[in-house]
mmCIF file of C-alpha atoms in Angstrom:
data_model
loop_
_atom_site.group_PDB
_atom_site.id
_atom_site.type_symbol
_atom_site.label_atom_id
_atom_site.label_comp_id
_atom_site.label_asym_id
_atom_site.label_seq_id
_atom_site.Cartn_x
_atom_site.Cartn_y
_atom_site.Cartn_z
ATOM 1 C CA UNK A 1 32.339 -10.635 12.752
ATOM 2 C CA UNK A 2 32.473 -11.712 8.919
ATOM 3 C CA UNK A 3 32.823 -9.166 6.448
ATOM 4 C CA UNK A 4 31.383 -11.120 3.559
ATOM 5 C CA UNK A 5 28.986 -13.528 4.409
ATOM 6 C CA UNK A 6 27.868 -15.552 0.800
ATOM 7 C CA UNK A 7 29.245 -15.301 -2.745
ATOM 8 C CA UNK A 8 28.997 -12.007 -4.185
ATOM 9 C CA UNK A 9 26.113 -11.040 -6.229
ATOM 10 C CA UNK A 10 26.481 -8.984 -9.836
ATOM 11 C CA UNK A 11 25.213 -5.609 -9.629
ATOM 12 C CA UNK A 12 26.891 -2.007 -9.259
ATOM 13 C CA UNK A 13 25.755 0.351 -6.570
ATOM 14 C CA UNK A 14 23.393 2.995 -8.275
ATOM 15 C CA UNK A 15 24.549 5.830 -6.112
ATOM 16 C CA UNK A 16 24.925 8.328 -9.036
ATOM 17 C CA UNK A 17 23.113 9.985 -11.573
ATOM 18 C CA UNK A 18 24.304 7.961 -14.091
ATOM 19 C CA UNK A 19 23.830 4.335 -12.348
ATOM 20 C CA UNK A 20 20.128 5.190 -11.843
ATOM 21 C CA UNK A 21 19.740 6.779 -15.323
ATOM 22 C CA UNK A 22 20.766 3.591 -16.414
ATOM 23 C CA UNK A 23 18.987 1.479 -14.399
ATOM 24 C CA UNK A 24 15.671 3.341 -15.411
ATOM 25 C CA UNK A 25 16.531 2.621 -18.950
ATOM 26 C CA UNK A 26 16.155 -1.233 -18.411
ATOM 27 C CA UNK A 27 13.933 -3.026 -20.302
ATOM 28 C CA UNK A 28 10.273 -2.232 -19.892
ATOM 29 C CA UNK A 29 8.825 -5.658 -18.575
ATOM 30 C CA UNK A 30 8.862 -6.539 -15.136
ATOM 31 C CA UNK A 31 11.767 -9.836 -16.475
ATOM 32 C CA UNK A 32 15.028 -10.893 -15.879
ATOM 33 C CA UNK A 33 17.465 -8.061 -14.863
ATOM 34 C CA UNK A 34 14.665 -6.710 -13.067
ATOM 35 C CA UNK A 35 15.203 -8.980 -10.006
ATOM 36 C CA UNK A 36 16.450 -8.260 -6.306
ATOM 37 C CA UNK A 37 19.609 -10.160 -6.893
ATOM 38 C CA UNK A 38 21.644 -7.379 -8.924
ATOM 39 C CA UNK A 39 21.037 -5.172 -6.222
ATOM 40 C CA UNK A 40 22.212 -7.604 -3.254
ATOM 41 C CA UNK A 41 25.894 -6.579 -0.956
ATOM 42 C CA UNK A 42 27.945 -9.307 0.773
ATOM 43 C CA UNK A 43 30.046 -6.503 1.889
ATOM 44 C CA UNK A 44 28.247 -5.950 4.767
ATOM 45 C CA UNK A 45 28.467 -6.801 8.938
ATOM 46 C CA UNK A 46 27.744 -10.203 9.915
ATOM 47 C CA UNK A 47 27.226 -11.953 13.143
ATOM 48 C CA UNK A 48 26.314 -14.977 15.249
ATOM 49 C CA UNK A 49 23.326 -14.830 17.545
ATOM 50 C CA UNK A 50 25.537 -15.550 20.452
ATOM 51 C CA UNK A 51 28.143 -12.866 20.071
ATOM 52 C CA UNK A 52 27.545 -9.643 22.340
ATOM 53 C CA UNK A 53 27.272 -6.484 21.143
ATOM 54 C CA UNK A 54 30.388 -4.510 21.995
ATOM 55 C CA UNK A 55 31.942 -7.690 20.040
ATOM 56 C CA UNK A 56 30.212 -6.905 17.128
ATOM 57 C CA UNK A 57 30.684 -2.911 17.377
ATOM 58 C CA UNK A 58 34.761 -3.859 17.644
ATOM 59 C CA UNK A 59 34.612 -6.268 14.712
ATOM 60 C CA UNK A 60 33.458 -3.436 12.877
ATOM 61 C CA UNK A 61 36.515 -0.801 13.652
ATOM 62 C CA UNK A 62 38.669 -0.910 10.506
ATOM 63 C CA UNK A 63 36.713 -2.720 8.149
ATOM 64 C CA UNK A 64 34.759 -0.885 4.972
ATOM 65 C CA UNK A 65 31.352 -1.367 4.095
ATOM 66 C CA UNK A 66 29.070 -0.818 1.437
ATOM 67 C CA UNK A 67 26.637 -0.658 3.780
ATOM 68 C CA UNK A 68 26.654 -0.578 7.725
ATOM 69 C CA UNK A 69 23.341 0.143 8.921
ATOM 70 C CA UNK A 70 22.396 -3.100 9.724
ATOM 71 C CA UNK A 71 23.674 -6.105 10.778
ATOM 72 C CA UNK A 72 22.808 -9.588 9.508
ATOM 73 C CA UNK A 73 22.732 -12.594 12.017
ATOM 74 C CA UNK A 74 23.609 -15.802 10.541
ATOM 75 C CA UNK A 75 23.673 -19.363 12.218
ATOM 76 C CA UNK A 76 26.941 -21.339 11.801
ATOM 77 C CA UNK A 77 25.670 -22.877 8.648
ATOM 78 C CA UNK A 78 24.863 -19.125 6.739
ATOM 79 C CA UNK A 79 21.278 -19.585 7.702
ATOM 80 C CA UNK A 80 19.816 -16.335 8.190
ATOM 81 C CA UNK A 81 17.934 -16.064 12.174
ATOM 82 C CA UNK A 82 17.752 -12.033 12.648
ATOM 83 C CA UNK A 83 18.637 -8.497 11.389
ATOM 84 C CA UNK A 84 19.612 -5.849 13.932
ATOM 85 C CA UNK A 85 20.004 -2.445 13.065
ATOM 86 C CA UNK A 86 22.750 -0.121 14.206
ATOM 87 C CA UNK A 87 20.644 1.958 16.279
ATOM 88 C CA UNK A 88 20.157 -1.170 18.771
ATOM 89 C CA UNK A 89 23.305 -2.047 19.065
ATOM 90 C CA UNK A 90 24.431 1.412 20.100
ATOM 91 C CA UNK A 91 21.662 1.550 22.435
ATOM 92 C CA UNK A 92 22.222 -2.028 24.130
ATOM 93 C CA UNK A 93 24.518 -2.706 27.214
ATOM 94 C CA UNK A 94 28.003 -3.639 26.256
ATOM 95 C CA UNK A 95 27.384 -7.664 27.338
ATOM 96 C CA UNK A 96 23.828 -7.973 25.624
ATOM 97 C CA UNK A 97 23.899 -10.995 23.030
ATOM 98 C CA UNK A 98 22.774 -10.153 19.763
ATOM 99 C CA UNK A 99 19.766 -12.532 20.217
ATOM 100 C CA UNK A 100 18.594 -10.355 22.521
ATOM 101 C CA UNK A 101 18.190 -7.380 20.556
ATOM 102 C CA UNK A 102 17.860 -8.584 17.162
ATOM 103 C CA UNK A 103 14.812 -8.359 15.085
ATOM 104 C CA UNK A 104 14.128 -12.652 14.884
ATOM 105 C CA UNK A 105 11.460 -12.528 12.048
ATOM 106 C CA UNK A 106 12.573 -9.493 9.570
ATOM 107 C CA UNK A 107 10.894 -9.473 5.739
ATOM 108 C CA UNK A 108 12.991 -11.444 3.368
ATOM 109 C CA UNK A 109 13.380 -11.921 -0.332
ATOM 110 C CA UNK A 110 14.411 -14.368 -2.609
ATOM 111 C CA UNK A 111 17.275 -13.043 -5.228
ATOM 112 C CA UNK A 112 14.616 -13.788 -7.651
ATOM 113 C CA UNK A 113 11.991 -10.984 -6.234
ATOM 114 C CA UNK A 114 10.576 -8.206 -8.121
ATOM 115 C CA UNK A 115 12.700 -5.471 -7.470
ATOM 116 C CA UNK A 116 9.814 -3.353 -6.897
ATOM 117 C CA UNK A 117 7.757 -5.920 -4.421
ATOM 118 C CA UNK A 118 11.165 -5.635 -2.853
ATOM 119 C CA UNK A 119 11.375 -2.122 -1.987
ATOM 120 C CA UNK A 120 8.012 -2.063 -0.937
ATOM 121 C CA UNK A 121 8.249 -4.601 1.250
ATOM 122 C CA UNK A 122 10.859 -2.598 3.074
ATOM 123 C CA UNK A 123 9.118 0.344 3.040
ATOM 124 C CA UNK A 124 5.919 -1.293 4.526
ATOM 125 C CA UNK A 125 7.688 -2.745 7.240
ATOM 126 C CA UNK A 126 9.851 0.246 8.045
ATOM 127 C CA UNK A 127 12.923 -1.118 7.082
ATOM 128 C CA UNK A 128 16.339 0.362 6.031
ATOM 129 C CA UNK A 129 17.661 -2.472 4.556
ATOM 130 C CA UNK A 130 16.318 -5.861 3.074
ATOM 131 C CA UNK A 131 18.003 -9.309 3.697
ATOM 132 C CA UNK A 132 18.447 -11.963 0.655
ATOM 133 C CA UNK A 133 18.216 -15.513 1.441
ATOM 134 C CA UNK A 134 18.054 -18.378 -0.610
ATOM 135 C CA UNK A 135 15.152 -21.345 -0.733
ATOM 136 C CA UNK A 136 17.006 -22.821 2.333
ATOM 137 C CA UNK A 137 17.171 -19.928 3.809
ATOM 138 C CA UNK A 138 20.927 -19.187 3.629
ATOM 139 C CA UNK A 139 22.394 -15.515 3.869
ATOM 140 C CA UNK A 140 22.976 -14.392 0.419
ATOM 141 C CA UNK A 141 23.496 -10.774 1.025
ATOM 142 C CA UNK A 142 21.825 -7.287 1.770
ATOM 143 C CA UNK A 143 19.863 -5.003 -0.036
ATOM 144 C CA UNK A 144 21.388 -1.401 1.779
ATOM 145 C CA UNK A 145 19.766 1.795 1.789
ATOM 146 C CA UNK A 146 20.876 3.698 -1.109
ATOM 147 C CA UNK A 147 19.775 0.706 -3.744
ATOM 148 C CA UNK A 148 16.154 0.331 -1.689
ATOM 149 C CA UNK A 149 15.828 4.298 -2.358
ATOM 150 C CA UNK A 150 17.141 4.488 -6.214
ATOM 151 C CA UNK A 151 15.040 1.273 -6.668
ATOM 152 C CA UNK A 152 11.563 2.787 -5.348
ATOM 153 C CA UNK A 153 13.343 6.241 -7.835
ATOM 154 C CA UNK A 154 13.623 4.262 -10.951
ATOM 155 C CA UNK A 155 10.029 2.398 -10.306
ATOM 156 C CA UNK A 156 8.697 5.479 -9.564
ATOM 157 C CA UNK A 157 9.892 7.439 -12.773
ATOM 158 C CA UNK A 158 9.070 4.749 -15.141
ATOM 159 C CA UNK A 159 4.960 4.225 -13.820
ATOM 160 C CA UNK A 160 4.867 8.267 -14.241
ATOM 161 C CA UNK A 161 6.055 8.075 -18.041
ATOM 162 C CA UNK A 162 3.573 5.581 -18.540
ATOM 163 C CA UNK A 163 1.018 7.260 -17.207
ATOM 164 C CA UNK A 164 1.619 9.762 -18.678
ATOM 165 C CA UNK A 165 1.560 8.170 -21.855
ATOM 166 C CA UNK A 166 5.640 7.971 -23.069
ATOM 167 C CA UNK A 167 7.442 4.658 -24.489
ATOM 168 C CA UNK A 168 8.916 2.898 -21.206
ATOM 169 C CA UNK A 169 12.439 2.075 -23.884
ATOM 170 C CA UNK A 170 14.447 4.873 -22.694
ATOM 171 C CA UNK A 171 15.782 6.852 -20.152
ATOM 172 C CA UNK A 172 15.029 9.820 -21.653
ATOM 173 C CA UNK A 173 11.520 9.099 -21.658
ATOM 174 C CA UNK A 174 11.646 9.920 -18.187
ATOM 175 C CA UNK A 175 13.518 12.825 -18.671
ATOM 176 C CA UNK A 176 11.170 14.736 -21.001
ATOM 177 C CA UNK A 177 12.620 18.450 -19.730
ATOM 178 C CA UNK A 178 16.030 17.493 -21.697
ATOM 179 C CA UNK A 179 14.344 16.005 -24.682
ATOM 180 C CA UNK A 180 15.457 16.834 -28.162
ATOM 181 C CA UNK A 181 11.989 17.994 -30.144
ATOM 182 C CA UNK A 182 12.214 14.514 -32.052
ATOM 183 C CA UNK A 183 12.322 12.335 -29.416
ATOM 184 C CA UNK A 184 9.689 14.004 -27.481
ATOM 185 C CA UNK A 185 7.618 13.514 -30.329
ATOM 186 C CA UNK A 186 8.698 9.287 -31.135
ATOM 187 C CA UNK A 187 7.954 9.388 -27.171
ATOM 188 C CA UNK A 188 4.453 10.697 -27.162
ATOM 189 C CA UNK A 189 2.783 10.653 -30.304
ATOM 190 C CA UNK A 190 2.156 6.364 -30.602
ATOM 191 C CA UNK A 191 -0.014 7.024 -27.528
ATOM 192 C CA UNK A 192 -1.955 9.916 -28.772
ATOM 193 C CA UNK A 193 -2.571 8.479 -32.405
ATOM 194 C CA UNK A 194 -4.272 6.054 -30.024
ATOM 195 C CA UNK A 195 -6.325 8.685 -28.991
ATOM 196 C CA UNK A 196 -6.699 10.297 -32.002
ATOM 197 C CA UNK A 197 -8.217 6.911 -33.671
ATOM 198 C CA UNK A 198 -10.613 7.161 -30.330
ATOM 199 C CA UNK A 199 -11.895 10.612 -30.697
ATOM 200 C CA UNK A 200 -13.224 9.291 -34.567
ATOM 201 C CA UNK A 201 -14.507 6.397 -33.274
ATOM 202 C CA UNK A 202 -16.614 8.641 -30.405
ATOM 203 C CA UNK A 203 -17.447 10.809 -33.493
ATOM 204 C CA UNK A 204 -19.042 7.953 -35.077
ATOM 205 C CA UNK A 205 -21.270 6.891 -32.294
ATOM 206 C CA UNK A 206 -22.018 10.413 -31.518
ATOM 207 C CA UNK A 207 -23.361 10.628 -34.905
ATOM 208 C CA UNK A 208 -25.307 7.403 -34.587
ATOM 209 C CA UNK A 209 -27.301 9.329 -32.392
ATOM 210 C CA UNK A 210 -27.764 12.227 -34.302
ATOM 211 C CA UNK A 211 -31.917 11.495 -34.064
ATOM 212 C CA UNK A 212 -31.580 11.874 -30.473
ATOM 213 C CA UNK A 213 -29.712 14.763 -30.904
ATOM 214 C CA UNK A 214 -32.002 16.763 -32.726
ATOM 215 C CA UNK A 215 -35.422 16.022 -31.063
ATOM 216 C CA UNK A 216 -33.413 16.655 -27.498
ATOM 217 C CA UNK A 217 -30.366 18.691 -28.052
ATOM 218 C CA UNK A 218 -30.289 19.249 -24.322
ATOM 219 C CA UNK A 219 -28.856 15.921 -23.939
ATOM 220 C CA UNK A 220 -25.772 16.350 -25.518
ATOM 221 C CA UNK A 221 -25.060 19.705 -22.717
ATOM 222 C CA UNK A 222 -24.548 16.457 -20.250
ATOM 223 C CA UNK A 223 -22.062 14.504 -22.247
ATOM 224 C CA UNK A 224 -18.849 16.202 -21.393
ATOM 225 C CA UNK A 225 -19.489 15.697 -17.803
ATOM 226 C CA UNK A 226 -20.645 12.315 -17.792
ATOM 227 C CA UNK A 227 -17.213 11.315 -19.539
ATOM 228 C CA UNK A 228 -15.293 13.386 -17.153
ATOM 229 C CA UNK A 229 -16.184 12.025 -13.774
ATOM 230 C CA UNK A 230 -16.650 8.455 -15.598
ATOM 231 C CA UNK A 231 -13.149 8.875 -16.600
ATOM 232 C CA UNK A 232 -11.786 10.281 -13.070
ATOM 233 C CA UNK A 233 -13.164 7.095 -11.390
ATOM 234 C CA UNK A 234 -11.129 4.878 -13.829
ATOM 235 C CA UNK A 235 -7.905 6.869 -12.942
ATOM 236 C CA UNK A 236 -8.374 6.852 -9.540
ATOM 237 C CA UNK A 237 -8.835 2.992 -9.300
ATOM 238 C CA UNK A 238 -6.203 2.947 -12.117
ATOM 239 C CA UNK A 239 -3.791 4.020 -9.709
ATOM 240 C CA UNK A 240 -4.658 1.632 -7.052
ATOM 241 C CA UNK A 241 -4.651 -1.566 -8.982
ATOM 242 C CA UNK A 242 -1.207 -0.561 -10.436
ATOM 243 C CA UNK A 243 0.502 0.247 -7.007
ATOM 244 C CA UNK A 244 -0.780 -2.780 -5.534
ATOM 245 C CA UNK A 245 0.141 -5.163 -8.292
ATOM 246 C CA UNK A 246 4.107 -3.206 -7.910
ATOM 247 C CA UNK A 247 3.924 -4.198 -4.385
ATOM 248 C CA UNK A 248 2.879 -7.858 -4.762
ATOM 249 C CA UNK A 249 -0.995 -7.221 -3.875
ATOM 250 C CA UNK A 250 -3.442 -9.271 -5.730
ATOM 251 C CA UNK A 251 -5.957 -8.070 -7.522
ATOM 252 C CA UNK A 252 -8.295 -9.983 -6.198
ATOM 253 C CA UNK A 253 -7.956 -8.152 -2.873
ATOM 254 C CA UNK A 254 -8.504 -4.283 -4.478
ATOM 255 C CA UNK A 255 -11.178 -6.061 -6.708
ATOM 256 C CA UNK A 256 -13.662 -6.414 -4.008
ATOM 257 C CA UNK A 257 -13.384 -3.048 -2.557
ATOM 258 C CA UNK A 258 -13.387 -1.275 -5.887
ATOM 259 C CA UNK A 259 -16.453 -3.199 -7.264
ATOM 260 C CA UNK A 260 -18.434 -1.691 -4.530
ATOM 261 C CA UNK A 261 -16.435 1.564 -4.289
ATOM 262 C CA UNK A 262 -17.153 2.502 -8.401
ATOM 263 C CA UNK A 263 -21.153 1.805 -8.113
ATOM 264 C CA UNK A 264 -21.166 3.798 -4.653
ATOM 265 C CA UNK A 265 -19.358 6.871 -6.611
ATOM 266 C CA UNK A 266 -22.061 6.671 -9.133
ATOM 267 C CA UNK A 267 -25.202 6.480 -6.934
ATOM 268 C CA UNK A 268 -23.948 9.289 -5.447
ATOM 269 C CA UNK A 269 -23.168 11.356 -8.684
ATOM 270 C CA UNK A 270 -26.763 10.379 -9.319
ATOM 271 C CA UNK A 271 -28.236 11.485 -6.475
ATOM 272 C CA UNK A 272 -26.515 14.753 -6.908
ATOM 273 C CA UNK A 273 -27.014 15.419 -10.703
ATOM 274 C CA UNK A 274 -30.514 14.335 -10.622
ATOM 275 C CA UNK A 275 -32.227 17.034 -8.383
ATOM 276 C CA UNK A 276 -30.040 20.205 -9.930
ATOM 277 C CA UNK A 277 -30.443 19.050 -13.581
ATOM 278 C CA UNK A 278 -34.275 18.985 -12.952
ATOM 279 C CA UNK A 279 -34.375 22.389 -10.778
ATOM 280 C CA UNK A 280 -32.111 24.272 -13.329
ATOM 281 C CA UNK A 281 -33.324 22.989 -17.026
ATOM 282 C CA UNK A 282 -36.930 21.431 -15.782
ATOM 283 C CA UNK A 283 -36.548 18.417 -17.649
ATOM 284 C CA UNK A 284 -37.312 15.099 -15.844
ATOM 285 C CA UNK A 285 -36.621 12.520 -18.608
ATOM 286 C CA UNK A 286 -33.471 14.463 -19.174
ATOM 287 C CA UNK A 287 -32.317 14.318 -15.703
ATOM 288 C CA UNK A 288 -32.997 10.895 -15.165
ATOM 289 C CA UNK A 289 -30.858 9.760 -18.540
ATOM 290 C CA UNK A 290 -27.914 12.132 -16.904
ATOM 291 C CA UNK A 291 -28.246 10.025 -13.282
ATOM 292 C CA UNK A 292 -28.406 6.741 -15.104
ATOM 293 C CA UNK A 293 -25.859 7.352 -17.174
ATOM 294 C CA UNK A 294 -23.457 8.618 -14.300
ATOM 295 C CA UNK A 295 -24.119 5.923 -12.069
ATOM 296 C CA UNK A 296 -23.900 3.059 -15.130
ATOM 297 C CA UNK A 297 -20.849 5.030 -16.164
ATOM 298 C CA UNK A 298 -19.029 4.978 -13.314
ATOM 299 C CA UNK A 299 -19.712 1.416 -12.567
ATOM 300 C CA UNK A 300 -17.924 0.347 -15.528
ATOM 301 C CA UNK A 301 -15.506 2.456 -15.617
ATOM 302 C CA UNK A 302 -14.403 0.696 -12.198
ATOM 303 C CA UNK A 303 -14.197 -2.628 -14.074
ATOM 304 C CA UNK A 304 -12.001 -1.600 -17.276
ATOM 305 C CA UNK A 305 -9.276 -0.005 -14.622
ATOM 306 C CA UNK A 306 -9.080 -3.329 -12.863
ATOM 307 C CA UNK A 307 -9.310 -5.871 -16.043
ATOM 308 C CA UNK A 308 -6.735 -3.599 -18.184
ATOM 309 C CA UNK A 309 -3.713 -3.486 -15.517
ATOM 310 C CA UNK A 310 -4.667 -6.718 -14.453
ATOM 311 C CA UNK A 311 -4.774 -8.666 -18.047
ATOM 312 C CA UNK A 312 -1.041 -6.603 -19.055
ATOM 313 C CA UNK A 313 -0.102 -8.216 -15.614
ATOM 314 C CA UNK A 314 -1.163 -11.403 -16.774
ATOM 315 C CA UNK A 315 0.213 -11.109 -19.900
ATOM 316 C CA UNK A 316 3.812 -10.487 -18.588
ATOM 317 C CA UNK A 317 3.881 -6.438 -19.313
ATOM 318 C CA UNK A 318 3.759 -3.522 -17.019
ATOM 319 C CA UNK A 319 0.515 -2.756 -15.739
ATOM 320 C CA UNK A 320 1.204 0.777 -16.257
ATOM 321 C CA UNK A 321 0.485 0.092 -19.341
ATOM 322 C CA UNK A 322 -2.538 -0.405 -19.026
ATOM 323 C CA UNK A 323 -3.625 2.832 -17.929
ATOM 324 C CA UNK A 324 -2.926 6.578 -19.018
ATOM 325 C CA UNK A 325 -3.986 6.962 -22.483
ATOM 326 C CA UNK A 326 -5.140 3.457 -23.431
ATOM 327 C CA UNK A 327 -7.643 3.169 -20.467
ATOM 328 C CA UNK A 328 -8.601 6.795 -20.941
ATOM 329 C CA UNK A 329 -9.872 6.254 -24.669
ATOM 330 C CA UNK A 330 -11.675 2.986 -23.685
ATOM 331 C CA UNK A 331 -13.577 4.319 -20.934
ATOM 332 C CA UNK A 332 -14.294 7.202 -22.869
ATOM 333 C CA UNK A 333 -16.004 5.332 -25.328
ATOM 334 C CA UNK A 334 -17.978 3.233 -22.844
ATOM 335 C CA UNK A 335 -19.411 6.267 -21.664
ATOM 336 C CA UNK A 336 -20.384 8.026 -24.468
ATOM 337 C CA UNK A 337 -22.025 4.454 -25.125
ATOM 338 C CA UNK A 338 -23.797 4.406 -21.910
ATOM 339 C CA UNK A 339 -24.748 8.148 -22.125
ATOM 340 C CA UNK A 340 -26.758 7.659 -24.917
ATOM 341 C CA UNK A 341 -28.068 4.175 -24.486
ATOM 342 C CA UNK A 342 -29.731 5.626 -21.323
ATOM 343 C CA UNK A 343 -30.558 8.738 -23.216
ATOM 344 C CA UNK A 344 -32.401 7.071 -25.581
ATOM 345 C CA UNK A 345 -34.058 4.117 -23.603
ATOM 346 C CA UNK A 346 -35.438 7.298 -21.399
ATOM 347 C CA UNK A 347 -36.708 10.302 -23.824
ATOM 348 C CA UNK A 348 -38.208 7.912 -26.807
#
């Protein structure tokens, strides 16, 4: 039974407030000090596959760990060959080798992993801890427990601030409750500007189609509506793209699903809208502009949630980012585009 397995890796345990605070107040991108490595513990229980389990149970008496939940198995040369948790071992007979009830094949990371891909890979495969190894698959430490869990905490706070429209460059971002009136306001206000520059622009095109307006004014009842559920299909595939791209999905795999999904949403809408426009205001060319619109609407509004995350992703930034208020004003001003394109093509 080995104590420390492979050369220490930097990183404090964020078990209190403050470790987490300031872990949450690293730098925004998804870069350097954002890897699995500063969260890695050699001082945890290691084994051999050949050693039984009341041998390892013993080895343990006396010693401290960081972390003691699992234990790794290592080959004579470091290389990692199983994880097996502390519930197994308790649960085996006295003489049963380690190979026996060790998990062979558990989810690994490299010390350079995202430490957000690496959190979630734990929690998809229902594991408490996370083993590091190196490209030649040497033992290089343990992710335990309490760093997996103030990991998926930090992640967590920082895509709500975004979404929500604060600067990712401070704790306190995250923290808006405790905010000083100032800093709530250097926090939120670049991101509405944004919006505020949007709502002249939709005032603009809204007043290109003043014409419209006044020969129909019936047309612009419809607009608010339209915008809306354009608007709540964007979020909602906002927030897919974004998780999946935090836990190492491609985009290309949510793509597919979300191209069809978006269109589907707005036939539907369509199909709805279309009948109870025309039974409640009696005006065909009106309802059939409003069921257009909501079905062209929501199509694209599928497409600019997957390109925006996905491009920031590209681009080396959170995909966060890429949601919130900058996708909001976007979309909104695709719709009101599409609104009254279809308007337009239909009543003249």
């Amino acid at each position: 039974m080995s104590e420390h397995a492979a050369p220490h890796a930097a990183g404090a345990v964020p078990t209190r407030r403050a470790d987490i605070a300031a872990m949450t107040s690293a730098p925004v991108g998804r870069t350097a000090g954002r890897t699995v490595d500063v969260h890695a513990s050699v001082a945890v229980p290691v084994t051999t596959p050949d050693a039984r389990c009341r041998e390892v149970l013993d080895g343990m008496r006396g010693r401290r760990f960081e972390s003691a939940s699992t234990v790794a198995v290592c080959a004579a040369d470091g290389t990692l060959t199983g994880m097996v948790t502390m519930e197994r071992l308790l649960a085996a007979a006295a003489d049963t080798p380690v190979r026996d009830v060790m998990d062979a094949e558990p989810p690994t990371v490299t010390p350079a992993t995202d430490q957000e891909q690496a959190a979630w890979r734990a929690v998809h495969r229902g594991e408490s801890a996370l083993p590091v190894v190196d490209e030649a698959g040497r033992f290089r430490g343990l992710v335990p427990p309490d760093r997996l869990l103030a990991v998926l905490l930090a992640e967590h706070d920082e895509d709500v601030a975004r979404l929500g429209g604060f600067l990712g460059s401070s704790s306190e971002a995250r923290s808006a409750a405790l905010e000083s009136v100032g800093r709530r306001l250097w926090h939120r206000l670049p991101w509405l500007l944004l919006g505020l520059v949007g709502a002249f622009v939709a005032a603009g095109i809204v007043g290109a189609f003043e014409h419209q307006l006044e020969e129909q004014v019936l047309i612009a009842f419809f607009l608010p509506g339209v915008v809306y559920l354009a608007d709540a299909v964007g979020t909602q595939t906002e927030a897919l793209v974004i998780r999946g791209l935090a836990a190492g999905v491609s985009t290309g795999r949510i793509a597919l699903r979300e191209a069809v999904t978006g269109p589907l949403l707005g036939v539907l809408f369509a199909a709805v809208t279309f009948p109870v426009v025309l039974l409640l205001w009696g005006d065909l060319r009106v309802a059939a502009a409003v069921a257009v619109a909501l079905f062209a609407a929501s199509s694209i509004a599928t497409v600019v949630a997957l390109a925006l995350p996905a491009l920031l992703h590209r681009l080396g930034r959170d995909p966060a980012f890429g949601s919130g208020p900058l996708a909001t004003v976007v979309q909104d001003l695709l719709s009101i585009v599409i609104y009254f394109l279809a308007a337009s093509a239909i009543l003249t």
